[in-house]
Coordinates of C-alpha atoms in Angstrom, one line a residue:
M636 CA 154.2 214.3 -115.6
D637 CA 155.5 211.3 -117.5
S638 CA 153.4 208.5 -118.9
S639 CA 154.2 206.0 -116.1
S640 CA 153.3 208.5 -113.4
R641 CA 150.0 209.2 -115.1
N642 CA 149.2 205.5 -115.3
T643 CA 150.0 205.0 -111.6
S644 CA 147.9 207.9 -110.5
S645 CA 145.0 206.7 -112.7
Y646 CA 145.3 203.2 -111.2
V647 CA 145.1 204.6 -107.6
V648 CA 142.1 206.8 -108.4
N649 CA 140.3 203.8 -110.0
L650 CA 141.1 201.5 -107.1
V651 CA 139.8 204.0 -104.6
F652 CA 136.6 204.6 -106.6
L653 CA 136.0 200.8 -106.9
S654 CA 136.6 200.4 -103.2
L655 CA 134.0 203.0 -102.4
I656 CA 131.5 201.3 -104.7
I657 CA 132.1 197.9 -103.0
A658 CA 131.8 199.5 -99.6
A659 CA 128.5 201.1 -100.5
F660 CA 127.1 197.9 -101.9
V661 CA 128.0 195.9 -98.8
Y662 CA 126.5 198.6 -96.5
L663 CA 123.2 198.5 -98.4
Y664 CA 123.1 194.7 -98.5
I665 CA 123.7 194.3 -94.7
S666 CA 121.3 197.1 -93.7
S667 CA 118.5 195.8 -96.0
P668 CA 115.5 194.4 -94.0
S669 CA 115.1 191.6 -96.5
V670 CA 114.5 188.3 -94.7
S671 CA 116.8 186.6 -97.3
N672 CA 119.8 188.2 -95.6
P673 CA 121.4 185.4 -93.6
L674 CA 123.2 187.7 -91.3
L675 CA 120.0 189.4 -90.3
S676 CA 118.1 186.1 -90.1
Y677 CA 120.7 184.8 -87.7
R678 CA 120.7 187.9 -85.6
H679 CA 116.8 187.9 -85.4
D680 CA 116.7 184.2 -84.4
N681 CA 119.3 184.7 -81.7
S682 CA 117.4 187.6 -80.1
C683 CA 114.2 185.6 -80.0
R684 CA 116.0 182.7 -78.4
H685 CA 117.0 184.9 -75.5
S686 CA 113.8 186.9 -75.2
Q687 CA 111.5 185.7 -72.3
S688 CA 108.5 187.3 -74.0
V689 CA 108.6 184.9 -76.9
T690 CA 109.6 181.7 -75.0
F691 CA 106.1 180.4 -75.9
S692 CA 104.2 181.2 -79.1
L693 CA 101.2 183.5 -78.7
D694 CA 98.6 180.7 -78.8
E695 CA 95.1 181.4 -77.4
L696 CA 96.0 180.0 -74.0
E697 CA 99.1 182.1 -73.7
M698 CA 97.1 185.2 -74.6
A699 CA 94.5 184.4 -72.0
L700 CA 97.1 183.8 -69.4
Q701 CA 98.9 187.0 -70.1
K702 CA 95.6 189.0 -69.8
A703 CA 94.7 187.5 -66.4
S704 CA 98.2 187.2 -64.9
M705 CA 99.4 189.0 -61.9
P706 CA 102.9 190.7 -62.2
N707 CA 104.5 187.5 -60.8
K708 CA 102.9 185.4 -63.5
T709 CA 100.2 183.9 -61.2
V710 CA 96.6 183.3 -62.3
I711 CA 93.5 182.0 -60.7
I712 CA 91.8 179.3 -62.8
A713 CA 88.3 177.9 -62.6
V714 CA 86.8 175.4 -65.1
L715 CA 83.1 175.6 -65.9
N716 CA 80.5 173.9 -68.1
K717 CA 76.9 174.6 -69.0
A718 CA 75.6 173.0 -65.8
Y719 CA 77.5 175.5 -63.7
V720 CA 76.4 178.6 -65.6
E721 CA 72.6 177.9 -66.0
P722 CA 70.0 177.7 -63.3
S723 CA 68.7 174.3 -62.3
V724 CA 65.0 173.5 -62.1
K725 CA 65.1 174.0 -58.3
S726 CA 66.9 177.3 -58.3
E727 CA 67.3 180.5 -60.3
T728 CA 70.8 181.0 -58.9
T729 CA 73.7 179.4 -60.8
M730 CA 76.9 178.1 -59.4
L731 CA 78.8 180.8 -61.3
D732 CA 76.5 183.5 -59.7
L733 CA 77.4 182.3 -56.2
F734 CA 81.1 182.0 -57.1
L735 CA 81.3 185.6 -58.3
E736 CA 79.1 186.8 -55.5
S737 CA 81.6 185.5 -53.0
F738 CA 84.4 187.6 -54.6
W739 CA 82.1 190.6 -54.5
Y740 CA 81.3 190.3 -50.8
G741 CA 84.5 188.8 -49.6
E742 CA 87.2 190.7 -47.8
D743 CA 89.9 192.0 -50.2
T744 CA 88.7 189.7 -53.0
R745 CA 87.1 192.0 -55.6
S746 CA 90.3 192.9 -57.3
L747 CA 91.2 189.2 -57.6
L748 CA 88.5 188.9 -60.3
D749 CA 90.9 190.7 -62.7
H750 CA 93.2 187.7 -62.3
L751 CA 90.5 185.0 -62.6
L752 CA 90.6 183.0 -65.8
V753 CA 87.4 181.1 -66.5
V754 CA 88.0 178.0 -68.7
A755 CA 84.9 177.0 -70.5
V756 CA 84.5 173.5 -71.7
D757 CA 81.4 174.2 -73.9
Q758 CA 80.0 177.1 -75.9
T759 CA 77.3 178.0 -73.3
A760 CA 79.8 178.4 -70.5
Y761 CA 82.0 180.5 -72.8
D762 CA 79.2 182.8 -73.8
R763 CA 78.1 183.3 -70.2
C764 CA 81.6 184.0 -69.2
K765 CA 81.9 186.7 -71.9
F766 CA 78.6 188.1 -70.8
K767 CA 79.9 188.5 -67.3
R768 CA 82.9 190.3 -68.8
L769 CA 85.4 187.9 -67.2
N770 CA 88.7 186.7 -68.6
C771 CA 87.6 183.6 -70.7
Y772 CA 89.2 180.8 -72.5
K773 CA 87.5 178.1 -74.5
L774 CA 89.0 174.7 -73.9
E775 CA 89.3 172.1 -76.7
T776 CA 87.7 169.0 -75.2
Q777 CA 89.1 166.5 -77.8
G778 CA 85.7 165.5 -79.0
V779 CA 84.2 164.7 -75.5
D780 CA 80.9 166.4 -74.6
F781 CA 81.2 168.0 -71.2
T782 CA 78.0 170.1 -71.5
G783 CA 75.6 168.6 -68.9
E784 CA 76.0 168.0 -65.2
K785 CA 78.6 165.3 -64.4
L786 CA 77.6 163.6 -61.2
F787 CA 80.4 162.8 -58.8
M788 CA 82.4 159.7 -59.8
S789 CA 80.4 159.2 -63.1
Q790 CA 82.5 158.3 -66.1
D791 CA 82.1 161.7 -67.7
F792 CA 83.0 163.4 -64.3
I793 CA 86.2 161.4 -64.3
K794 CA 87.0 162.3 -67.9
M795 CA 86.4 166.0 -67.2
M796 CA 88.7 165.9 -64.2
W797 CA 91.5 164.4 -66.3
R798 CA 91.0 167.0 -69.1
R799 CA 91.3 169.6 -66.4
T800 CA 94.6 168.1 -65.2
L801 CA 96.0 168.2 -68.7
L802 CA 95.1 171.8 -69.0
L803 CA 96.8 172.7 -65.8
L804 CA 99.9 170.9 -66.9
D805 CA 99.9 173.0 -70.1
V806 CA 99.6 176.2 -67.9
L807 CA 102.7 175.1 -65.9
K808 CA 104.6 174.5 -69.2
H809 CA 103.7 178.0 -70.3
G810 CA 105.5 179.3 -67.2
Y811 CA 102.6 180.4 -65.1
N812 CA 101.9 179.7 -61.4
F813 CA 98.3 179.2 -60.6
I814 CA 95.6 178.8 -57.9
F815 CA 93.1 176.3 -59.2
T816 CA 89.7 176.7 -57.6
D817 CA 86.5 174.8 -58.2
S818 CA 83.6 177.1 -58.8
D819 CA 81.9 175.6 -55.7
V820 CA 84.5 177.3 -53.5
M821 CA 83.4 180.5 -51.8
W822 CA 86.2 183.1 -51.5
L823 CA 85.3 184.9 -48.3
R824 CA 88.7 186.4 -47.8
N825 CA 91.8 186.9 -49.9
P826 CA 93.6 183.6 -49.5
F827 CA 97.1 184.8 -50.3
P828 CA 97.9 186.0 -46.8
K829 CA 97.2 182.5 -45.6
L830 CA 99.3 180.9 -48.2
S831 CA 103.1 180.7 -47.7
N832 CA 105.1 183.1 -49.9
N833 CA 108.2 181.0 -49.4
Q834 CA 109.6 180.6 -52.9
S835 CA 110.8 177.1 -52.1
I836 CA 107.3 175.7 -51.6
D837 CA 106.1 174.2 -54.8
L838 CA 102.6 173.0 -54.0
Q839 CA 100.0 174.1 -51.4
I840 CA 96.9 172.0 -51.5
S841 CA 93.6 171.9 -49.5
T842 CA 92.5 168.9 -47.5
D843 CA 89.2 167.2 -46.8
W844 CA 90.4 166.4 -43.3
F845 CA 93.5 168.1 -41.8
N846 CA 95.6 166.0 -39.4
G847 CA 97.2 169.0 -37.8
D848 CA 100.6 168.8 -39.6
P849 CA 101.0 170.9 -42.7
L850 CA 103.9 168.8 -43.8
S851 CA 102.3 165.4 -43.3
E852 CA 101.7 163.4 -46.5
R853 CA 99.0 161.5 -44.5
N854 CA 96.5 164.4 -45.0
F855 CA 93.6 163.7 -47.3
I856 CA 94.1 166.1 -50.1
N857 CA 91.4 167.8 -52.2
T858 CA 92.1 169.1 -55.7
G859 CA 89.3 171.7 -55.5
F860 CA 91.7 174.3 -54.3
Y861 CA 95.5 174.4 -54.6
Y862 CA 98.4 176.6 -55.5
V863 CA 101.3 175.5 -57.7
R864 CA 104.5 177.2 -58.7
S865 CA 105.7 176.6 -62.2
N866 CA 109.0 174.8 -62.3
N867 CA 110.6 171.7 -63.6
K868 CA 109.6 169.7 -60.5
T869 CA 105.9 170.6 -60.6
I870 CA 105.8 169.9 -64.4
A871 CA 107.3 166.5 -63.7
L872 CA 104.7 165.8 -61.1
F873 CA 101.8 166.7 -63.3
D874 CA 103.4 164.7 -66.1
A875 CA 103.6 161.6 -63.8
W876 CA 100.1 162.3 -62.6
Y877 CA 98.5 162.6 -66.0
S878 CA 100.4 159.5 -67.3
R879 CA 98.3 157.3 -65.0
K880 CA 95.0 158.4 -66.6
D881 CA 94.6 155.2 -68.6
N882 CA 95.6 152.9 -65.7
S883 CA 93.3 154.2 -63.0
T884 CA 89.9 152.7 -63.7
G885 CA 87.4 153.6 -61.1
K886 CA 89.5 156.4 -59.6
K887 CA 89.2 160.1 -60.1
E888 CA 92.3 162.2 -60.6
Q889 CA 92.4 163.3 -57.0
D890 CA 92.7 159.7 -55.9
V891 CA 95.5 159.1 -58.3
L892 CA 97.4 162.2 -57.0
L893 CA 96.9 160.9 -53.4
D894 CA 98.4 157.6 -54.5
L895 CA 101.4 159.4 -55.9
V896 CA 101.8 161.3 -52.6
R897 CA 101.6 158.2 -50.5
E898 CA 104.1 156.5 -52.8
G899 CA 106.6 159.2 -52.1
A900 CA 106.5 160.9 -55.4
L901 CA 106.8 164.4 -53.9
R902 CA 110.1 163.4 -52.1
K903 CA 111.5 161.7 -55.2
L904 CA 110.9 164.8 -57.3
G905 CA 112.2 167.1 -54.6
I906 CA 108.8 168.9 -54.3
N907 CA 108.2 170.9 -51.1
A908 CA 104.5 170.6 -50.4
R909 CA 102.3 172.2 -47.7
F910 CA 98.9 170.8 -46.8
L911 CA 96.3 173.5 -45.9
D912 CA 94.5 173.7 -42.6
T913 CA 90.7 173.5 -42.8
V914 CA 90.5 176.3 -40.3
F915 CA 91.6 178.6 -43.2
F916 CA 90.6 176.5 -46.2
S917 CA 87.5 174.7 -45.1
G918 CA 84.7 172.7 -46.7
F919 CA 81.6 170.8 -45.9
C920 CA 83.7 167.7 -45.0
A921 CA 85.2 169.7 -42.1
D922 CA 83.8 173.2 -41.3
S923 CA 86.2 175.9 -40.2
K924 CA 86.0 176.5 -36.5
D925 CA 87.0 180.1 -36.8
I926 CA 84.9 182.5 -38.9
T927 CA 87.4 185.3 -38.3
A928 CA 90.2 183.3 -40.0
V929 CA 88.5 181.3 -42.8
S930 CA 89.4 182.2 -46.3
T931 CA 87.5 179.7 -48.5
V932 CA 84.6 177.3 -48.1
H933 CA 84.3 174.4 -50.5
A934 CA 81.2 172.4 -51.1
N935 CA 83.1 169.1 -50.9
C936 CA 81.5 165.9 -49.6
C937 CA 78.5 166.8 -51.8
R938 CA 77.1 165.0 -54.8
S939 CA 75.0 167.3 -57.0
I940 CA 75.0 170.9 -58.2
S941 CA 71.5 171.7 -57.0
A942 CA 72.5 170.5 -53.5
K943 CA 75.7 172.6 -53.6
V944 CA 73.8 175.7 -54.7
L945 CA 71.4 175.3 -51.9
D946 CA 74.0 175.0 -49.2
L947 CA 76.4 177.5 -50.6
R948 CA 73.7 180.1 -50.5
S949 CA 73.5 179.4 -46.8
V950 CA 77.2 179.9 -46.5
L951 CA 77.0 183.3 -48.1
R952 CA 74.0 184.2 -45.8
D953 CA 76.0 183.1 -42.8
W954 CA 78.9 185.2 -44.0
M955 CA 76.8 188.3 -44.6
R956 CA 75.1 187.9 -41.2
F957 CA 78.5 187.8 -39.5
K958 CA 79.7 190.9 -41.4
A959 CA 76.5 192.7 -40.5
D960 CA 77.0 191.8 -36.8
Q961 CA 80.6 193.0 -36.9
S962 CA 79.6 196.3 -38.5
R963 CA 76.7 196.9 -36.1
I964 CA 78.9 196.2 -33.0
K965 CA 81.7 198.5 -34.3
K966 CA 79.2 201.2 -35.1
N967 CA 77.7 201.1 -31.6
H968 CA 81.0 200.6 -29.9
N969 CA 79.7 197.4 -28.3
D970 CA 82.1 195.0 -26.7
T971 CA 80.0 192.0 -27.8
N972 CA 81.9 189.4 -29.7
P973 CA 79.9 188.2 -32.8
T974 CA 82.0 185.1 -33.1
L975 CA 80.5 183.8 -29.8
S976 CA 77.0 183.5 -31.4
F977 CA 78.2 182.5 -34.9
R978 CA 77.4 179.0 -36.2
W979 CA 77.4 177.6 -39.7
S980 CA 74.1 176.5 -41.1
G981 CA 73.7 172.8 -41.7
H982 CA 74.6 171.4 -45.1
F983 CA 71.3 169.7 -45.5
G984 CA 71.1 169.7 -49.2
C985 CA 74.5 168.0 -49.5
W986 CA 73.7 165.5 -46.8
R987 CA 70.5 164.5 -48.6
S988 CA 72.3 164.4 -52.0
W989 CA 73.9 161.1 -51.1
N990 CA 70.6 159.4 -50.6
N991 CA 68.5 161.3 -53.2
T992 CA 69.7 161.7 -56.7
S993 CA 67.1 164.4 -57.3
V994 CA 68.6 166.8 -54.8

């Protein structure tokens, strides 16, 4: 082989060898897990951007919601403070005790406790929630003390209701549907069968007095029990609602939402709302007329916690008496109808609470 041929062959061998070295270096560089690699960084960011599981950062609220959530991203939320988890001077029973007892003795309600998220606004309520082995979340109250009893329409009561509204707006922004329930609501039956499962209905809300039309915006709403689907429309509604906080002196958040409804805000935002019949979602303002149909009983039209505890104990006694009568009749194959003799006990504590601040 002449000199020129040897030089050409050597050049080709060296070129191939150099190509292999470069290829190996590129492979090692690209496959390296180092965060300094811009190709990997871009690929990682892109996957996160399209992953539903990381749409929101895993803050404490998100973790609490995930733990309590149903498969369809729905949670049941109740807000408590110290006054609702400690016994009053007139009773050893707490509001939280009664609330949980209703789930325990209600029809098809025990399993719902797995999806209840108790939001505590003070340390005592949070500690009691953990002691009860519930799903618990400690709410940042922005420097406001919500520890003691907040009488209906007091300034602290109104502040606490607005802080609750802001929390629920945050829940919607995290992508979760929710049933909000006051802890003075007794869950006698699973309410979901009485709620519409129509995906186009954005808001279903209880009423103090039901006018007979579930679509009528002339119903008197009550924010002690309502079901909201998370979407852009409901987030916009809660944004508009909360934005009125500082321009609603003398009004509670429920009054402001009613104002929005009456002004046509639901229609303007394209929100489909359903107002709940008191036959199924009742309260002390208007008792359900059908014990066989009622799902929840709310101690509305009542002023103090001690009065609510007194009368809600009567509600649970009435419920247990009705269930015992049903069981006895079924066991004895008796044709007697227990609903014919059923009658709710009077709400004497709540009636007196409006005239006597000590009740």
